[in-house]
Coordinates of C-alpha atoms and ligand atoms in Angstrom, one line a residue:
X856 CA -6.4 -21.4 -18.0
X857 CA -6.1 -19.8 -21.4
X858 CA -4.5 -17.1 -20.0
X859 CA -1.9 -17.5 -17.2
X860 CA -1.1 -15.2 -14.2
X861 CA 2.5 -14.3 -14.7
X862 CA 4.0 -12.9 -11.4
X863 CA 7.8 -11.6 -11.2
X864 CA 9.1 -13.4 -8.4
X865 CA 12.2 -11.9 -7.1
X866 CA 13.9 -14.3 -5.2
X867 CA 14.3 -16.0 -8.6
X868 CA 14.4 -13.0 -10.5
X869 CA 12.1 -14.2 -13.3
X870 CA 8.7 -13.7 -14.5
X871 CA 7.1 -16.7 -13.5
X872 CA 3.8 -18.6 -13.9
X873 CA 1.3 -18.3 -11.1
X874 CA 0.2 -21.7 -9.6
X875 CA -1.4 -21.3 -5.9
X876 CA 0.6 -24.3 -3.3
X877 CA -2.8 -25.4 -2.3
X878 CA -6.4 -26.3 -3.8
X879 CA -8.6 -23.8 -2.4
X880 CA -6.9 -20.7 -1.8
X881 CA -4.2 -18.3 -2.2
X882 CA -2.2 -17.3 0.7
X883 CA -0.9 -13.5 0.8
X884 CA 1.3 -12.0 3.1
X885 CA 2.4 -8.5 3.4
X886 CA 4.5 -6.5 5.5
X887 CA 2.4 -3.8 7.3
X888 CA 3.1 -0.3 9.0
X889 CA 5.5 0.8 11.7
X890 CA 2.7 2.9 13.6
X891 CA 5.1 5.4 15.3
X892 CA 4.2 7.8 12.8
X893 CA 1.5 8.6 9.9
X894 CA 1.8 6.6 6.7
X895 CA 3.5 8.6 3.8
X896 CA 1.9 9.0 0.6
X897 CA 5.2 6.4 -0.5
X898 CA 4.0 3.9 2.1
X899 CA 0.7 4.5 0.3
X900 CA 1.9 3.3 -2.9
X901 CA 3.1 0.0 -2.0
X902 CA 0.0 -0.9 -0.4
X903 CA -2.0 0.3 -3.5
X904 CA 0.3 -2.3 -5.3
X905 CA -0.8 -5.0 -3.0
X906 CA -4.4 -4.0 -3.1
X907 CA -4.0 -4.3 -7.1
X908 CA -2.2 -8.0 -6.9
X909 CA -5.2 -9.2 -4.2
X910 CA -7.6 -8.0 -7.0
X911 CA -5.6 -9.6 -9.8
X912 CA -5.6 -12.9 -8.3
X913 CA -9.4 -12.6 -7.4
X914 CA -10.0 -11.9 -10.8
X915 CA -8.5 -15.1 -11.8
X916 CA -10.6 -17.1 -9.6
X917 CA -8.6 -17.5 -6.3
X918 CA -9.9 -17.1 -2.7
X919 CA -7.4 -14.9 -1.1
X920 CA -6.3 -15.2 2.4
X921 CA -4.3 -12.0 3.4
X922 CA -2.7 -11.6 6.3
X923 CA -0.8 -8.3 7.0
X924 CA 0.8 -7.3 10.3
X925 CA 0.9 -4.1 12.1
X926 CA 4.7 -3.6 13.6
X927 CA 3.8 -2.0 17.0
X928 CA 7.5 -3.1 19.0
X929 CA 11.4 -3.9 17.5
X930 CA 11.8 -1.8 14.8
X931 CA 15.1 0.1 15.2
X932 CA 16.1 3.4 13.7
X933 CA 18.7 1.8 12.1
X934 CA 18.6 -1.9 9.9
X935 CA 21.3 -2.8 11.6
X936 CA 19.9 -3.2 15.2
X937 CA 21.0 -0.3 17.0
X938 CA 19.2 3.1 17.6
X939 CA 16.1 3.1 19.3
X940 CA 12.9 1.5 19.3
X941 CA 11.1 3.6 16.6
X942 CA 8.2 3.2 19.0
X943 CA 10.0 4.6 22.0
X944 CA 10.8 7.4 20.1
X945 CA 7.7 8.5 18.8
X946 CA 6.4 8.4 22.4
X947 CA 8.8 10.9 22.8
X948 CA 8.2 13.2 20.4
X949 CA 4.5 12.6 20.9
X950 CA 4.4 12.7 24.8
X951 CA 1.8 9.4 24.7
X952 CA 2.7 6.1 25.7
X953 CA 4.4 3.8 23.0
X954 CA 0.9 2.3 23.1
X955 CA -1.1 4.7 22.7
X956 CA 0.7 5.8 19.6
X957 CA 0.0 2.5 18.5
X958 CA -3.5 2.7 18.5
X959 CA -3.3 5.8 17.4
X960 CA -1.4 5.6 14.2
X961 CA -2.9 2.1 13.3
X962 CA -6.3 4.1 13.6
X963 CA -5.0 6.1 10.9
X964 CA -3.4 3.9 9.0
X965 CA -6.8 2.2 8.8
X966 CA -8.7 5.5 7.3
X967 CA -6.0 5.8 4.8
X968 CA -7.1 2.8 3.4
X969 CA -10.3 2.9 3.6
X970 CA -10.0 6.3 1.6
X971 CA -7.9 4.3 -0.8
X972 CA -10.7 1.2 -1.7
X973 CA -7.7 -1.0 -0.4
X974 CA -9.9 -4.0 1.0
X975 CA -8.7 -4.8 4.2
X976 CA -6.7 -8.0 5.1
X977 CA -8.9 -10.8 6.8
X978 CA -5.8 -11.2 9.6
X979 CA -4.4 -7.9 11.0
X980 CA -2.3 -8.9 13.3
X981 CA -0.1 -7.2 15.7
X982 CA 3.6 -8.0 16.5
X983 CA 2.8 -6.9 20.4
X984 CA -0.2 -9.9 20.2
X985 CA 2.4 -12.2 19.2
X986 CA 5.2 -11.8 21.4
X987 CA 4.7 -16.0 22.7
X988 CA 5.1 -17.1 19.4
X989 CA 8.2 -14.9 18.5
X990 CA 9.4 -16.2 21.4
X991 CA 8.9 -19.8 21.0
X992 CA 10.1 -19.3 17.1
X993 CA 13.3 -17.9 18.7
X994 CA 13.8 -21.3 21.1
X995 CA 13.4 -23.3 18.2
X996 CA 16.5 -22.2 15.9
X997 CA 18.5 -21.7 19.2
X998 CA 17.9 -25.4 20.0
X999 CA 18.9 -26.1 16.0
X1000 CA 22.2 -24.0 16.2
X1001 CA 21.6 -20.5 14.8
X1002 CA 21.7 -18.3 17.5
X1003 CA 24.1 -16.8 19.5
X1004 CA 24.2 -13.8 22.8
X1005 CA 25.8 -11.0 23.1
X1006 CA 25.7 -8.3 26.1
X1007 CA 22.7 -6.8 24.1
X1008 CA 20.7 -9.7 22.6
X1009 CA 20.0 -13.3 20.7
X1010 CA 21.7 -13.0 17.7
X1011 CA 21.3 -14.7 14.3
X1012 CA 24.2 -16.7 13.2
X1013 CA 24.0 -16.1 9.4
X1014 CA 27.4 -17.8 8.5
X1015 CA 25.3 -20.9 9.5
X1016 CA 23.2 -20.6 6.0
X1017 CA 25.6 -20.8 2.8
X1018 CA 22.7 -18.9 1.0
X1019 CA 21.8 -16.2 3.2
X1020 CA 21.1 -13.2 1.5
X1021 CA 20.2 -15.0 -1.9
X1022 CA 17.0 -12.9 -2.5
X1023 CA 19.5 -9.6 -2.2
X1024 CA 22.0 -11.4 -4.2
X1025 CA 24.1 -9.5 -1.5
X1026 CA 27.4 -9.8 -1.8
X1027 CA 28.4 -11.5 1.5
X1028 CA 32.7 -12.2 0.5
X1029 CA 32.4 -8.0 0.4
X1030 CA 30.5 -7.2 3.6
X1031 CA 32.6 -9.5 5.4
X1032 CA 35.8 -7.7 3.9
X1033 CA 34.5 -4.7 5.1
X1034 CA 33.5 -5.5 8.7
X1035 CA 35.6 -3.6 10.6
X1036 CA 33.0 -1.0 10.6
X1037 CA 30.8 -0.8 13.8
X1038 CA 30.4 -5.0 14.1
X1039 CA 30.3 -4.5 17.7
X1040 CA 30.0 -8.0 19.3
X1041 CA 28.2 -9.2 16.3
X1042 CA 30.1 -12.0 14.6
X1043 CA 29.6 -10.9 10.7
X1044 CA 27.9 -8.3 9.6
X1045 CA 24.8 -9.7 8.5
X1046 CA 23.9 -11.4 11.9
X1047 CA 21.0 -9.7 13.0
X1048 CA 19.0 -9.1 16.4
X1049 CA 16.4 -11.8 17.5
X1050 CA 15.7 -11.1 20.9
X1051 CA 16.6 -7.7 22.3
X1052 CA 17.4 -7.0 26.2
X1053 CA 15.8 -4.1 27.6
X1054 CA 19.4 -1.6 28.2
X1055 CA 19.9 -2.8 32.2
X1056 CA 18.7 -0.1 34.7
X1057 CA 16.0 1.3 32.0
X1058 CA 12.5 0.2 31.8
X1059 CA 11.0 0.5 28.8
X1060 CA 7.5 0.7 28.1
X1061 CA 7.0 -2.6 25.9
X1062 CA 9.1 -5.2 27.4
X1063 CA 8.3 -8.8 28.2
X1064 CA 10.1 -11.5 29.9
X1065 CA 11.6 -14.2 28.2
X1066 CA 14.1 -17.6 28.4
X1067 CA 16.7 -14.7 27.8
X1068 CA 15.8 -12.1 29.7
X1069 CA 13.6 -9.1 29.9
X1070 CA 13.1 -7.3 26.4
X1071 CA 11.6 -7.2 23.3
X1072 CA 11.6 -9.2 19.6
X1073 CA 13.8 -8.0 16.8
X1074 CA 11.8 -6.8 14.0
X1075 CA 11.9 -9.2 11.4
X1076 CA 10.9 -12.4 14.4
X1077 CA 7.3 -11.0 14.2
X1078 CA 6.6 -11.8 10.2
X1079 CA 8.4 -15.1 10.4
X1080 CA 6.4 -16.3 13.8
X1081 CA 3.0 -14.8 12.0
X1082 CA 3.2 -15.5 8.7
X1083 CA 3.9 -19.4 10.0
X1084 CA 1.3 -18.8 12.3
X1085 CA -1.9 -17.8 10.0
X1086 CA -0.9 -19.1 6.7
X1087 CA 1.8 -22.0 7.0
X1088 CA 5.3 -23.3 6.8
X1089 CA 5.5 -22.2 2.8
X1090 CA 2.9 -19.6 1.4
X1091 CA 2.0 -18.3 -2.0
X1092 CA 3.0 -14.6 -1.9
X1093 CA 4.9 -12.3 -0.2
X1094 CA 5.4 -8.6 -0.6
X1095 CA 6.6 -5.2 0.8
X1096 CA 8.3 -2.4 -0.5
X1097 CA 11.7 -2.5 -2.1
X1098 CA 13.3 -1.5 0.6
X1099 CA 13.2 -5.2 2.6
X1100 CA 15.2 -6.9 -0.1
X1101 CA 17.9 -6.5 1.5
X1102 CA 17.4 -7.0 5.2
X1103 CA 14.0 -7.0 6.2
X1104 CA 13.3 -10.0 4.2
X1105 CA 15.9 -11.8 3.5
X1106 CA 16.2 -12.3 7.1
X1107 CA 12.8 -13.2 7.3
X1108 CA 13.6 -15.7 5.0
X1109 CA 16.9 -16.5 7.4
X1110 CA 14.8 -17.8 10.1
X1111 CA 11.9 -19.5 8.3
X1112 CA 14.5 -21.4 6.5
X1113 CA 16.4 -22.2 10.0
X1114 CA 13.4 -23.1 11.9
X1115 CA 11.0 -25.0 9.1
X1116 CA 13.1 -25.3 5.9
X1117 CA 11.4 -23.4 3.7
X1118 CA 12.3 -19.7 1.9
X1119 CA 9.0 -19.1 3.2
X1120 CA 7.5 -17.7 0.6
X1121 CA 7.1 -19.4 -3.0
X1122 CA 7.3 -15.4 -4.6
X1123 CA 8.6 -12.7 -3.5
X1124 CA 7.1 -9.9 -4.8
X1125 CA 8.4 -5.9 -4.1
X1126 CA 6.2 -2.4 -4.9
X1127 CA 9.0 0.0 -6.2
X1128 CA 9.4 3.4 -4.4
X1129 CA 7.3 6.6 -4.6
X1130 CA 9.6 9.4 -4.7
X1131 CA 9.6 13.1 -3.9
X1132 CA 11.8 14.8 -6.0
X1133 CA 14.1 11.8 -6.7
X1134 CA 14.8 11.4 -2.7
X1135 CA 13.3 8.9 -0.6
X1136 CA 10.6 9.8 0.9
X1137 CA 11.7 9.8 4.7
X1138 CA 9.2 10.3 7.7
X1139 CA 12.9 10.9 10.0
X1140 CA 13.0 13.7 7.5
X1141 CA 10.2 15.3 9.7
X1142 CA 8.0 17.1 6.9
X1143 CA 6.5 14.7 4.8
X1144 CA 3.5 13.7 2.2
X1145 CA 0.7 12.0 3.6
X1146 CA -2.8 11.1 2.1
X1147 CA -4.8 13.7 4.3
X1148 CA -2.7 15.9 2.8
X1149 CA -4.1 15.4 -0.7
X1150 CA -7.3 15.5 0.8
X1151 CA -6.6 18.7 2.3
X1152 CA -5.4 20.4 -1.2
X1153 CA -8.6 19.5 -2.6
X1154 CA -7.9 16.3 -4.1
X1155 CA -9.7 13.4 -3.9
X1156 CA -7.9 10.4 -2.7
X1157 CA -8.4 7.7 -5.7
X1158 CA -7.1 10.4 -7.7
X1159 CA -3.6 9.2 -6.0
X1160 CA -5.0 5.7 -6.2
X1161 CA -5.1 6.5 -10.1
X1162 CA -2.2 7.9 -10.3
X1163 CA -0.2 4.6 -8.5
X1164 CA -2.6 2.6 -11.2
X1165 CA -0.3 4.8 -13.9
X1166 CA 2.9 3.5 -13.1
X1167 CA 4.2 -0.1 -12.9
X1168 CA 4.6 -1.6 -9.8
X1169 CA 8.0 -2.6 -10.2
X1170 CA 9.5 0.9 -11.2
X1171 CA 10.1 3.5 -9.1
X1172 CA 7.2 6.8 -9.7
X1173 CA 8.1 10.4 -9.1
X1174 CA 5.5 11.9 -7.2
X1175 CA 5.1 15.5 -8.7
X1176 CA 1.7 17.6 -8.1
X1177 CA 1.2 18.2 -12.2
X1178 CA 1.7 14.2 -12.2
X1179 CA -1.6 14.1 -9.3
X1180 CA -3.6 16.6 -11.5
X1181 CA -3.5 14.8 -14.6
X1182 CA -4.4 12.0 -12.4
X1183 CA -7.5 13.5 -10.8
X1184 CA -8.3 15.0 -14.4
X1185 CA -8.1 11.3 -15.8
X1186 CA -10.2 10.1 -13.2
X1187 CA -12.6 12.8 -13.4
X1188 CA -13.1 12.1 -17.3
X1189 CA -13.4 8.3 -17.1
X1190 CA -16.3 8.7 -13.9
X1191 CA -17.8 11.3 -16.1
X1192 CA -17.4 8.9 -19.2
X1193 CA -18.8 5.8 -17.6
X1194 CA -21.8 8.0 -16.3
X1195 CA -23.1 9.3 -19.6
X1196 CA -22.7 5.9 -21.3
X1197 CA -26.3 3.6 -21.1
X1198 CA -26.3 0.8 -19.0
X1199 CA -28.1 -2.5 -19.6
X1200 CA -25.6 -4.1 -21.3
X1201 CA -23.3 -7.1 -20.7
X1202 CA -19.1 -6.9 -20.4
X1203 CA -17.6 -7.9 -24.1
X1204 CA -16.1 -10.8 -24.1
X1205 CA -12.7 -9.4 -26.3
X1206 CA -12.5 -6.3 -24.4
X1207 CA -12.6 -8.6 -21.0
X1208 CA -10.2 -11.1 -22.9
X1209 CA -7.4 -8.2 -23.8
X1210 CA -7.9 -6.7 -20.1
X1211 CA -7.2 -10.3 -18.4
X1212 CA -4.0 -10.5 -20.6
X1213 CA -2.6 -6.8 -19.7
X1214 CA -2.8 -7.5 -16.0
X1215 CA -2.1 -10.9 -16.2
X1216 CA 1.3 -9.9 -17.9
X1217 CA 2.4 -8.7 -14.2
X1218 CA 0.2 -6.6 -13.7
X1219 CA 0.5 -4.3 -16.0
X1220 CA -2.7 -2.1 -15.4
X1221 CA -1.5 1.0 -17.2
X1222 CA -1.9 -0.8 -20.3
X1223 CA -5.3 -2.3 -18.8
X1224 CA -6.1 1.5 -18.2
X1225 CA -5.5 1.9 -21.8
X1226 CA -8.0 -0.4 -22.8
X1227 CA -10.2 1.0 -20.9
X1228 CA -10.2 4.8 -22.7
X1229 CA -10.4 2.8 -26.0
X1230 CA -13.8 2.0 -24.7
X1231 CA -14.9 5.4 -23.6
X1232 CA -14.3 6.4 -27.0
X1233 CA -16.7 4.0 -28.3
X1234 CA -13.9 3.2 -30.5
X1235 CA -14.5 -0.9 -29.6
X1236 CA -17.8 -1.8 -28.9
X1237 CA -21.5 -0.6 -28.5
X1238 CA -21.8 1.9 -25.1
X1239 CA -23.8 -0.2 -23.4
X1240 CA -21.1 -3.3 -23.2
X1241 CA -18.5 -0.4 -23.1
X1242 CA -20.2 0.5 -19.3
X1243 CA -20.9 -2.9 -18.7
X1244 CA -17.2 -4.0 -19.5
X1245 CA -15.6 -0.7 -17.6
X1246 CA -17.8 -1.7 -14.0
X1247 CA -15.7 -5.1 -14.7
X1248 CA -12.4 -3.7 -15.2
X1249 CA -13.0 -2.0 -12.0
X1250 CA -13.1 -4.9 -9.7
X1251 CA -8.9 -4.6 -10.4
X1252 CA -9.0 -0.2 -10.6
X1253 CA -11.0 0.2 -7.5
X1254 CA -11.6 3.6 -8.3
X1255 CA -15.4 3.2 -7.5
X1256 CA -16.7 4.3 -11.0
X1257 CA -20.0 2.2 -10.2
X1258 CA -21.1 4.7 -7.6
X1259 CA -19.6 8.2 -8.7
X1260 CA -22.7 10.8 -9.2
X1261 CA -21.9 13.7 -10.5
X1262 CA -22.0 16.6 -8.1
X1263 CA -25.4 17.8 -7.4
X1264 CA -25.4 21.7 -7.5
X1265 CA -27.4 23.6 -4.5
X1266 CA -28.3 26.8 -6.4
X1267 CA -28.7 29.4 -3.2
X1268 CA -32.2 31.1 -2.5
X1269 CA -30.8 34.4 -3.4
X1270 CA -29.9 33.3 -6.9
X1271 CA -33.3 31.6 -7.5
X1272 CA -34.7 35.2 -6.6
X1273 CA -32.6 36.8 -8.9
X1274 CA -33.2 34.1 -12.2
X1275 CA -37.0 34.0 -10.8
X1276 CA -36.7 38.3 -11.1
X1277 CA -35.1 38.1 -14.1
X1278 CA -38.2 35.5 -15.8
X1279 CA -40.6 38.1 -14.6
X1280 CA -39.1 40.8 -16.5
X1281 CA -38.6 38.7 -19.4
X1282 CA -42.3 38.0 -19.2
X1283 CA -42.7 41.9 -19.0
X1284 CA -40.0 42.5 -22.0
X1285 CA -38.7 44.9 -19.6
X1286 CA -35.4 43.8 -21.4
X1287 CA -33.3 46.4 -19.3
X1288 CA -33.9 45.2 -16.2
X1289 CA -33.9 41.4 -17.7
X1290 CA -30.0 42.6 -18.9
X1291 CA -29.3 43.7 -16.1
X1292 CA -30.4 41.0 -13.8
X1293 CA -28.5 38.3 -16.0
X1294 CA -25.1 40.6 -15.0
X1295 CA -26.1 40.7 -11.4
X1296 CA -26.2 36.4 -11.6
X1297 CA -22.9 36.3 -13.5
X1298 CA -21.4 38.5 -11.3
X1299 CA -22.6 35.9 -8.2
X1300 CA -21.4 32.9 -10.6
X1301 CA -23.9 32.0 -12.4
X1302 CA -25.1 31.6 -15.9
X1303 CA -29.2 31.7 -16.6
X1304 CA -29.6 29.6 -20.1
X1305 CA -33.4 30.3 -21.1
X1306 CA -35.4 27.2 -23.4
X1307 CA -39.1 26.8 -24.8
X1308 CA -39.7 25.3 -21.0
X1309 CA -38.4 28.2 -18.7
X1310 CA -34.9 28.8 -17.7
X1311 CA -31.8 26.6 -16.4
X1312 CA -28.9 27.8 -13.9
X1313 CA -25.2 26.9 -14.3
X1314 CA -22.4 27.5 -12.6
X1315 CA -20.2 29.7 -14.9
Ligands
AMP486 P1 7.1 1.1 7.3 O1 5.9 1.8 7.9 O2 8.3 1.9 7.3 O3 7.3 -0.3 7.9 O4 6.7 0.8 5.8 C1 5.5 0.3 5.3 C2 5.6 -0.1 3.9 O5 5.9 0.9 3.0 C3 6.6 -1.2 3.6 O6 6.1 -2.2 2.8 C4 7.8 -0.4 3.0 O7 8.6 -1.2 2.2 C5 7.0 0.6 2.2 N1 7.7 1.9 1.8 C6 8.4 2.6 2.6 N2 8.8 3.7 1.9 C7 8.3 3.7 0.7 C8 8.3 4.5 -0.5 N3 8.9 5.7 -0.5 N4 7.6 4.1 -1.6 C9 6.9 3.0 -1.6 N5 6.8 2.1 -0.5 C10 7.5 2.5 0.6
ZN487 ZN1 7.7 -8.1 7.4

């Protein structure tokens, strides 16, 4: 291709050349939401990210086949396998049933994306749905060697890999040096939970049996055993949020590697944090930013689709609410733009050209945004091409710009009666009551502009 699809991969830490594993297709995995909760605006973000890299990689040809998983069981309030089952604890604050908040938050999850344009995955797949093959994944690196028990759990035996922890680069001499914090009966302090027994004399509400006993899969089991499952021993891409560098998936990559070989994924690819006010944005903090909270200020949601467009995926964005306004104005301006300019042309082949290298260059669709206002200018080619090429460049934006109208205006009755008064004493040159009549309109709002063919209302 004469342009190549450059990806930073960061297991290798290097911008590398995009080459799918297999003729045909492109496999995609990404990690999806912990439905004990709503999605914050931060969650938002790095599916936005992943929305954008699906599009890239369509853009460039490739059949995508995404698979994204819904974590509905396993995932502690702590990394480090203790706490509780984030799912057991929203039932509690909730008062429904750990699966009922499932549904319930997935539901949601779901309208949050639709709101975004994010195209769905064609395998959504829940860890609950799953639990046989966790399970089975589990046997298999027990019978190699990797797992030990503890009064709690199956273990992971992460001494047995002389590269765990290579995508974190983490810095294993120093976390074993400083292990006599809380190891419990864990062996080193990167050994994670497989298999979790339900706390004896407690029945919890998602629980299964298993060679092991009764309980429930560690959190990280469910992308291994899935992402195997739907896409294969060694897939093209994999991504999450920043955050599962250092444990989510490296011990992802832990078992994949135990069970099949592989590092499971050929790159690793992370969207950078949304932040709110330079702190993480925590749902455990209780208050926090979610999309129908936009909505609910008045904005519209691509405007925070926009604004993720702004920023490059792999640095961390301050979300501020000037920073969302000048997003919503930007988007307002280029719909607007793209409306008024002629249609009927056909996308110009440089303008198409310099786009395909901006996002190609790792995605770098702020610069690809850029290109795009040069054309709204008219500064680069003739309007209709201009529209044509813009409705292109949106197959990566997915800001919708082929279907924005423009806001019809409903003038009410009254104010018809009044501009309809107003015309009749016009026609009288009863210019007093005319005057007077135009204040009473721009009092309700309205501006009355008079031509050749009558008269015209606008909001003022
Ligand atoms: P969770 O629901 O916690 O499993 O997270 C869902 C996704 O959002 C994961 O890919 C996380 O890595 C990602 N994520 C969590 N917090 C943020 C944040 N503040 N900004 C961007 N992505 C985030
Ligand atoms: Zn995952």
């Amino acid at each position: 291709m004469a342009q190549p699809l450059k990806l930073y991969d960061n297991y290798t830490r290097s911008l590398r050349t995009f080459e799918p594993l297999r003729a045909g297709g492109v496999g995609l995995y990404t990690c999806g939401p912990t439905v004990y909760d709503y999605q914050h605006i931060g969650n938002c973000r790095t599916y936005v990210f992943e929305d954008v890299l699906k599009r890239v990689l369509e853009w460039n040809g490739y059949a995508v086949r995404h698979v994204m998983n819904i974590t509905d069981v396993g995932h502690l309030t702590s990394d480090a396998d203790e706490g509780e089952d984030k799912m057991e604890k929203g039932s509690r604050r909730t008062g429904k049933s750990a699966w009922e908040i499932a549904r319930i938050y997935t539901e949601a999850f779901l309208e949050d994306m639709r709101a975004l344009n994010i195209e769905g995955p064609a395998v959504l797949s829940r860890a609950t749905d799953h639990i046989d093959e966790q399970i089975e994944f589990i046997a298999d690196i027990e019978k190699k060697g990797y797992t030990y028990r503890t009064s709690d759990g199956i273990y992971f035996d992460t001494s047995r890999q002389p590269d765990y922890g290579y995508l974190a680069r983490l810095d294993k001499a120093g976390l074993e040096a400083g292990k006599r914090v809380e190891l419990g009966e864990k062996q080193h302090p990167t050994d994670f939970a497989l298999w979790k027994f339900s706390p004896p004399g407690t029945k919890r509400q998602m629980e299964w049996p298993s060679p092991w006993g009764i309980g429930f899969p560690g959190w990280h089991i469910e992308c291994s055993a899935m992402a195997q499952k739907y896409l294969g021993d060694f897939i093209d891409i994999h991504c999450g949020g920043e955050d599962h560098i250092p444990v989510h998936h490296t011990n992802e990559i832990a078992q994949t590697e135990a069970r099949v070989g592989t590092r499971l994924a050929n790159f690793w690819m992370h969207g950078y944090f949304l932040l709110d006010n330079d702190a993480k944005m925590a749902k455990s903090a209780g208050e926090f930013l979610r999309l129908t909270t936009l909505v609910e200020r008045g904005y519209d949601p691509l405007a925070f689709r926009y604004l993720c467009l702004t920023a490059h995926y792999r640095s961390q964005l301050n979300f501020t609410w000037d920073a969302l306004d000048a997003a919503a104005t930007a988007l307002d301006r280029m719909r607007r733009g793209l409306y008024d300019l002629p249609s009927g042309g056909t996308p110009d082949a440089s303008a198409i050209e310099r786009f395909t290298a901006e996002i190609n260059d790792d995605l770098n669709i702020a610069r690809a945004l850029a290109i795009a206002w040069e054309l709204l200018r008219g500064d680069l080619v003739a309007p209709p091409a201009a529209k044509a090429s813009l409705l292109a460049f949106d197959r990566v934006f997915g800001l919708s710009l082929a279907t924005w109208q423009p806001r019809q205006e409903t003038i009410p009755e009254a104010v018809h009666a009044l501009a309809a008064a107003r015309a009749a004493a016009r026609a009288a040159k009863d210019w007093a009551e005319a005057d007077r009549l135009r204040a009473e309109l721009q009092a309700a709002g309205w501006e009355v502009e008079d031509s050749s063919a009558g008269y015209t209302l606008k909001r003022r």
